[in-house]
Coordinates of C-alpha atoms in Angstrom, one line a residue:
M1 CA 11.5 -31.8 1.9
R2 CA 14.3 -32.3 -0.6
I3 CA 11.9 -33.9 -3.1
Y4 CA 9.5 -31.0 -2.7
L5 CA 12.3 -28.5 -3.1
L6 CA 13.5 -30.2 -6.3
R7 CA 10.0 -30.3 -7.7
R8 CA 9.6 -26.6 -7.1
L9 CA 12.9 -25.8 -8.7
L10 CA 12.1 -27.9 -11.7
L11 CA 8.8 -26.0 -12.1
V12 CA 10.6 -22.7 -12.3
F13 CA 11.7 -23.3 -15.9
P14 CA 8.3 -24.3 -17.5
T15 CA 6.7 -21.4 -15.6
L16 CA 9.2 -18.9 -16.9
L17 CA 8.7 -20.4 -20.4
G18 CA 5.0 -20.0 -20.2
V19 CA 5.2 -16.4 -19.0
L20 CA 7.6 -15.4 -21.7
L21 CA 5.7 -17.3 -24.4
I22 CA 2.3 -15.7 -23.6
N23 CA 3.8 -12.1 -23.5
F24 CA 5.8 -12.7 -26.6
A25 CA 2.7 -13.8 -28.5
I26 CA 0.7 -10.8 -27.3
V27 CA 3.5 -8.5 -28.5
Q28 CA 3.4 -10.0 -32.0
F29 CA -0.3 -9.0 -32.3
A30 CA 0.0 -5.6 -30.6
P31 CA -0.3 -2.7 -33.0
G32 CA 2.9 -0.7 -33.5
G33 CA 6.5 -1.8 -33.0
P34 CA 9.9 -0.3 -32.6
V35 CA 10.4 0.2 -36.3
E36 CA 7.0 1.9 -36.7
R37 CA 7.6 4.1 -33.6
L38 CA 11.0 5.2 -34.9
L39 CA 9.6 6.0 -38.3
A40 CA 6.8 7.9 -36.6
R41 CA 9.3 10.0 -34.7
W42 CA 11.3 10.8 -37.8
H43 CA 8.1 11.6 -39.7
G44 CA 7.0 13.9 -36.9
A45 CA 10.3 15.6 -36.8
E46 CA 10.2 16.2 -40.6
I47 CA 6.7 17.6 -40.4
D48 CA 7.7 20.0 -37.6
S49 CA 10.8 21.1 -39.5
A50 CA 8.8 21.6 -42.7
A51 CA 6.1 23.6 -40.8
R52 CA 8.7 25.9 -39.3
L53 CA 10.3 26.6 -42.7
S54 CA 7.0 27.1 -44.5
G55 CA 5.1 28.9 -41.8
A56 CA 2.2 26.4 -42.1
S57 CA 0.8 24.3 -39.3
A58 CA 2.1 20.8 -38.7
G59 CA -1.4 19.4 -39.5
E60 CA -1.4 21.1 -42.9
V61 CA 2.1 19.8 -43.8
R62 CA 1.1 16.3 -42.6
S63 CA -2.0 16.4 -44.8
S64 CA 0.1 17.4 -47.8
T65 CA 2.7 14.7 -47.2
T66 CA 0.4 11.8 -46.5
G67 CA -2.6 12.7 -48.5
T68 CA -4.9 12.5 -45.5
G69 CA -5.8 14.7 -42.5
S70 CA -4.2 12.3 -40.0
D71 CA -0.8 10.8 -39.5
S72 CA -1.1 7.6 -41.5
A73 CA 0.8 4.5 -40.2
Y74 CA 1.1 3.1 -43.7
R75 CA 4.7 3.1 -44.7
G76 CA 4.1 3.6 -48.4
A77 CA 2.2 6.8 -47.6
R78 CA 5.4 8.2 -46.1
G79 CA 7.4 7.7 -49.3
L80 CA 10.1 5.8 -47.5
D81 CA 12.5 3.5 -49.2
E82 CA 11.6 -0.2 -48.5
E83 CA 15.3 -1.1 -48.3
F84 CA 15.7 1.4 -45.6
V85 CA 12.8 0.0 -43.7
R86 CA 14.2 -3.5 -44.0
S87 CA 17.6 -2.3 -42.7
L88 CA 15.8 -1.0 -39.6
E89 CA 14.1 -4.3 -39.1
K90 CA 17.4 -6.1 -39.3
Q91 CA 18.9 -3.6 -36.9
F92 CA 16.2 -4.4 -34.4
G93 CA 16.4 -8.1 -35.1
L94 CA 12.9 -8.2 -36.5
D95 CA 13.8 -9.6 -39.9
K96 CA 13.7 -13.2 -38.6
P97 CA 10.5 -15.2 -38.1
A98 CA 8.8 -15.0 -34.7
H99 CA 9.6 -18.5 -33.6
V100 CA 13.3 -18.0 -34.4
R101 CA 13.4 -14.8 -32.4
F102 CA 11.7 -16.4 -29.5
A103 CA 14.2 -19.4 -29.5
L104 CA 17.2 -17.0 -29.7
M105 CA 15.7 -15.0 -26.8
L106 CA 15.4 -18.1 -24.6
K107 CA 18.9 -19.2 -25.5
N108 CA 20.4 -15.8 -24.5
Y109 CA 18.3 -15.5 -21.4
L110 CA 19.7 -18.8 -20.0
T111 CA 23.1 -17.0 -19.7
F112 CA 21.4 -13.6 -18.7
D113 CA 22.4 -12.1 -22.0
F114 CA 19.6 -9.5 -22.5
G115 CA 21.2 -7.6 -25.4
S116 CA 21.0 -3.8 -25.7
S117 CA 18.2 -1.4 -25.5
F118 CA 16.7 -0.2 -28.8
Y119 CA 16.8 3.5 -27.8
R120 CA 19.4 3.8 -25.1
D121 CA 23.1 3.4 -25.8
Q122 CA 23.4 0.9 -22.9
S123 CA 23.1 -2.9 -22.3
V124 CA 19.9 -4.1 -20.7
L125 CA 21.7 -5.8 -17.9
S126 CA 23.5 -2.6 -16.9
L127 CA 20.2 -0.7 -17.1
I128 CA 18.6 -3.1 -14.7
A129 CA 21.7 -2.9 -12.4
D130 CA 21.4 0.9 -12.4
K131 CA 17.6 0.9 -11.6
L132 CA 17.4 -2.1 -9.2
P133 CA 18.7 -0.3 -6.1
V134 CA 15.8 2.2 -6.2
S135 CA 13.1 -0.5 -6.5
I136 CA 14.8 -2.6 -3.8
S137 CA 15.0 0.4 -1.5
L138 CA 11.3 1.1 -1.9
G139 CA 10.3 -2.6 -1.5
L140 CA 12.5 -3.3 1.5
W141 CA 11.8 -0.1 3.5
T142 CA 8.1 -0.5 2.8
T143 CA 8.1 -4.1 4.0
L144 CA 9.9 -3.2 7.2
L145 CA 7.5 -0.3 7.9
V146 CA 4.5 -2.5 7.2
Y147 CA 5.7 -5.2 9.6
G148 CA 6.7 -2.6 12.1
V149 CA 3.2 -1.0 12.2
S150 CA 1.1 -4.1 11.6
I151 CA 2.5 -6.4 14.3
P152 CA 2.1 -4.0 17.3
L153 CA -1.3 -2.8 16.0
G154 CA -2.5 -6.4 15.5
I155 CA -1.4 -7.4 19.0
R156 CA -3.2 -4.4 20.5
K157 CA -6.3 -5.1 18.6
A158 CA -6.3 -8.7 19.8
V159 CA -5.8 -7.7 23.4
R160 CA -8.6 -5.2 23.2
A161 CA -10.8 -7.2 20.9
G162 CA -14.4 -5.8 20.9
S163 CA -13.4 -2.4 22.3
S164 CA -14.0 0.9 20.6
F165 CA -10.3 1.0 19.6
D166 CA -10.7 -2.3 17.8
A167 CA -13.8 -1.0 16.0
W168 CA -12.5 2.3 14.7
S169 CA -9.0 0.9 13.9
S170 CA -10.6 -1.8 11.9
F171 CA -12.7 0.8 10.0
L172 CA -9.5 2.8 9.2
L173 CA -7.7 -0.4 8.1
V174 CA -10.5 -1.3 5.7
I175 CA -10.5 2.3 4.2
G176 CA -6.7 2.2 3.8
N177 CA -6.8 -1.2 2.2
A178 CA -9.6 -0.2 -0.2
I179 CA -7.8 2.9 -1.6
P180 CA -5.0 2.2 -4.1
A181 CA -1.5 3.4 -3.1
F182 CA -1.1 5.6 -6.2
L183 CA -4.2 7.6 -5.1
F184 CA -2.6 8.2 -1.7
A185 CA 0.5 9.3 -3.6
I186 CA -1.5 11.8 -5.6
L187 CA -3.2 13.1 -2.5
L188 CA 0.2 13.5 -0.7
I189 CA 1.6 15.3 -3.7
V190 CA -1.3 17.8 -3.8
L191 CA -1.0 18.4 0.0
F192 CA 2.8 18.3 0.7
A193 CA 4.8 18.4 -2.6
G194 CA 3.7 21.8 -4.0
G195 CA 0.5 20.6 -5.7
S196 CA -1.9 23.1 -4.2
F197 CA -1.0 23.6 -0.6
W198 CA 2.5 23.1 1.1
S199 CA 5.8 22.4 -0.6
L200 CA 7.5 20.4 2.2
F201 CA 8.9 17.4 0.2
P202 CA 10.5 16.9 -3.2
L203 CA 8.3 15.8 -6.0
R204 CA 10.7 13.6 -7.9
G205 CA 14.0 11.8 -7.6
L206 CA 15.6 9.8 -4.8
V207 CA 18.3 12.3 -3.9
S208 CA 19.0 16.0 -4.4
E209 CA 21.3 17.4 -7.1
N210 CA 23.9 18.3 -4.5
F211 CA 23.8 14.9 -2.8
A212 CA 27.5 14.2 -3.5
D213 CA 28.5 17.4 -1.7
L214 CA 26.6 16.5 1.5
S215 CA 28.0 15.1 4.7
W216 CA 27.3 11.5 5.7
G217 CA 24.4 12.5 8.0
G218 CA 23.1 14.9 5.4
K219 CA 23.0 12.2 2.7
V220 CA 21.0 10.0 5.0
L221 CA 18.5 12.8 5.8
D222 CA 18.3 13.8 2.1
Y223 CA 17.7 10.1 1.1
F224 CA 14.8 9.7 3.6
W225 CA 13.4 13.1 2.8
H226 CA 12.9 12.0 -0.8
L227 CA 11.6 8.6 0.3
A228 CA 9.1 10.0 2.8
L229 CA 6.0 10.5 0.6
P230 CA 6.6 7.3 -1.5
L231 CA 7.0 5.2 1.6
I232 CA 3.9 6.7 3.3
S233 CA 1.9 6.1 0.2
M234 CA 2.9 2.4 0.0
T235 CA 2.7 1.8 3.8
I236 CA -0.8 3.2 4.3
G237 CA -2.5 0.6 2.1
G238 CA -0.1 -2.2 2.9
F239 CA -0.5 -3.0 6.5
A240 CA -4.2 -3.6 6.7
S241 CA -4.3 -7.3 5.9
L242 CA -1.2 -8.1 7.9
A243 CA -2.5 -6.3 11.0
L244 CA -5.8 -8.3 10.8
L245 CA -3.8 -11.5 10.2
T246 CA -1.7 -10.7 13.4
K247 CA -4.9 -10.0 15.4
N248 CA -6.6 -13.3 14.3
A249 CA -3.4 -15.3 15.0
F250 CA -3.2 -13.8 18.5
L251 CA -6.9 -14.4 19.2
D252 CA -6.6 -18.1 18.2
N253 CA -3.7 -18.5 20.7
I254 CA -5.1 -16.4 23.5
T255 CA -8.0 -18.8 23.9
A256 CA -5.8 -21.9 23.6
L257 CA -5.6 -24.4 26.4
Y258 CA -1.9 -23.7 27.2
V259 CA -2.8 -20.1 27.9
T260 CA -5.6 -21.0 30.2
S261 CA -3.2 -23.4 32.1
A262 CA -0.6 -20.6 32.4
R263 CA -3.1 -18.2 33.8
A264 CA -4.3 -20.9 36.3
K265 CA -0.7 -21.2 37.5
G266 CA -0.5 -17.5 38.1
V267 CA 1.8 -16.5 35.3
A268 CA 1.8 -12.8 34.6
E269 CA -0.3 -11.7 31.7
R270 CA 2.5 -9.9 30.0
R271 CA 4.7 -13.0 30.2
I272 CA 1.9 -15.1 28.7
L273 CA 1.4 -12.7 25.9
Y274 CA 5.0 -12.1 24.8
G275 CA 6.6 -15.3 26.2
H276 CA 4.2 -17.9 24.9
V277 CA 1.4 -16.4 22.6
F278 CA 3.8 -14.2 20.6
R279 CA 6.1 -17.0 19.7
N280 CA 3.3 -19.2 18.3
A281 CA 1.2 -16.5 16.8
M282 CA 4.1 -15.0 14.9
L283 CA 4.9 -18.2 13.0
I284 CA 2.6 -17.4 10.0
V285 CA 3.4 -13.7 10.1
I286 CA 7.2 -14.1 10.0
A287 CA 7.1 -16.9 7.5
G288 CA 5.1 -14.7 5.1
F289 CA 7.8 -12.0 5.0
P290 CA 9.3 -13.1 1.6
A291 CA 5.8 -13.3 0.0
A292 CA 4.9 -9.9 1.4
F293 CA 8.1 -8.4 0.0
V294 CA 7.4 -9.9 -3.4
G295 CA 3.8 -8.4 -3.4
I296 CA 5.1 -5.0 -2.5
F297 CA 8.0 -5.1 -4.9
F298 CA 6.0 -6.2 -7.9
T299 CA 2.8 -4.2 -7.5
A300 CA 2.9 -1.0 -5.5
T301 CA 6.5 0.1 -6.4
A302 CA 5.8 0.3 -10.1
F303 CA 2.9 2.8 -9.7
I304 CA 4.8 4.8 -7.0
E305 CA 7.9 5.1 -9.2
I306 CA 5.8 6.5 -12.1
V307 CA 3.9 9.0 -9.9
F308 CA 7.1 10.3 -8.1
S309 CA 9.4 9.9 -11.1
L310 CA 11.7 7.5 -9.2
D311 CA 14.2 6.0 -11.6
G312 CA 13.6 2.4 -10.7
L313 CA 12.7 -0.8 -12.5
G314 CA 9.0 0.0 -12.4
L315 CA 9.5 3.3 -14.3
L316 CA 12.0 1.6 -16.6
T317 CA 9.4 -1.1 -17.5
Y318 CA 6.7 1.4 -18.1
Q319 CA 8.9 3.5 -20.4
A320 CA 9.9 0.3 -22.2
V321 CA 6.3 -0.6 -22.9
I322 CA 5.5 2.9 -24.1
E323 CA 8.6 3.0 -26.4
R324 CA 8.2 -0.6 -27.6
D325 CA 11.7 -1.3 -26.2
Y326 CA 11.3 -5.1 -26.3
P327 CA 14.8 -6.1 -24.9
V328 CA 14.2 -4.0 -21.8
F329 CA 10.6 -5.1 -21.5
F330 CA 11.2 -8.8 -21.8
A331 CA 14.4 -8.7 -19.6
T332 CA 12.5 -7.0 -16.7
L333 CA 9.6 -9.4 -17.1
Y334 CA 12.1 -12.3 -17.0
M335 CA 13.8 -10.9 -13.9
F336 CA 10.5 -10.1 -12.1
S337 CA 9.1 -13.6 -12.8
L338 CA 12.3 -15.4 -11.8
L339 CA 12.6 -13.4 -8.6
G340 CA 9.0 -14.0 -7.7
L341 CA 9.3 -17.8 -8.3
L342 CA 12.5 -18.1 -6.3
L343 CA 11.1 -16.0 -3.4
G344 CA 8.0 -18.2 -3.4
I345 CA 10.3 -21.2 -2.7
V346 CA 12.1 -19.2 0.0
T347 CA 8.7 -18.5 1.6
D348 CA 8.0 -22.3 1.8
L349 CA 11.4 -22.9 3.3
T350 CA 10.7 -20.2 5.8
Y351 CA 7.5 -21.9 6.8
R352 CA 9.3 -25.1 7.4
W353 CA 12.1 -23.4 9.3
V354 CA 9.7 -21.6 11.6
D355 CA 7.5 -24.6 12.1
P356 CA 9.2 -28.0 11.4
R357 CA 5.9 -29.8 11.8
I358 CA 4.9 -28.5 8.3
D359 CA 5.4 -31.2 5.7
F360 CA 5.0 -30.0 2.2
E361 CA 5.8 -33.4 0.7
A362 CA 2.9 -35.1 2.5
R363 CA 0.5 -32.3 1.3
A364 CA 1.7 -32.7 -2.2
L365 CA 0.9 -36.4 -2.1

């Protein structure tokens, strides 16, 4: 196991390098950048100001300043000083060749030096530290709820396999698994967050404005009041596969020889189910907890944070992509990738801890 663990740890670095290299190359060919976006902001502000002073529309002023009917991205059409543009590129660190910038980024990332945000007066590491608790809260509570619903449901489906309960619950699970979490989120907003019907839950944020003035119990209630709709949205579509996995694991063990022998000896059915079958059937389910957390943390939380305006890493990454805030984007990509790779190793260790018969080194050979 030590050789396998060492091999997995050594693979973390080339995998991270590949992820960063591919995304860095894509960014180089993507249209628009931080300099162009900043210039577009200033140009738009100048047009709006000129329009207010002259009484003309912004489109007319833009046409007169650029010589076209649209907002041209060509710098020369804006009449900007090239020296000023070069100073902006130097400020953003874009005056160096691409390979030099990539090498400097890798060197800094080895010491978790992510620099500062282009548009926020804050270091990237402090930004991530501020947003991380929100994403971890969503991912952790969703994972616990998914497991809390899936395991009892899967056991009941296995015990009553072939019944009407098994049939209609499987149908609902398939429907819940087929609909994306963000669609459930939009539906819940329309129904319960003042969209068109009831206004029972807050639409945005993780806590209320008067959170600091609330009592300890009031803070807990306020926290879960804000989390209710996001957690429901993520849980509905998250427990289908795990519930079916639990059911199949129990069915495989219920028909095993040791269960038949226990029944022949007169052991109570409940003791057989929870004393023998549960321990063996739950091996794969419990061992998959880290992987399940990674999947929920990386996929569903990003969309849910955007829909409910929760100030977490998902929303931060989305805003960084839109604003071309490269330090924030690459730092969150690096952190997500590193966390995913490390939790993948933890998943393998959990499998080995739950079932010592698993030998990853023999499988690798």
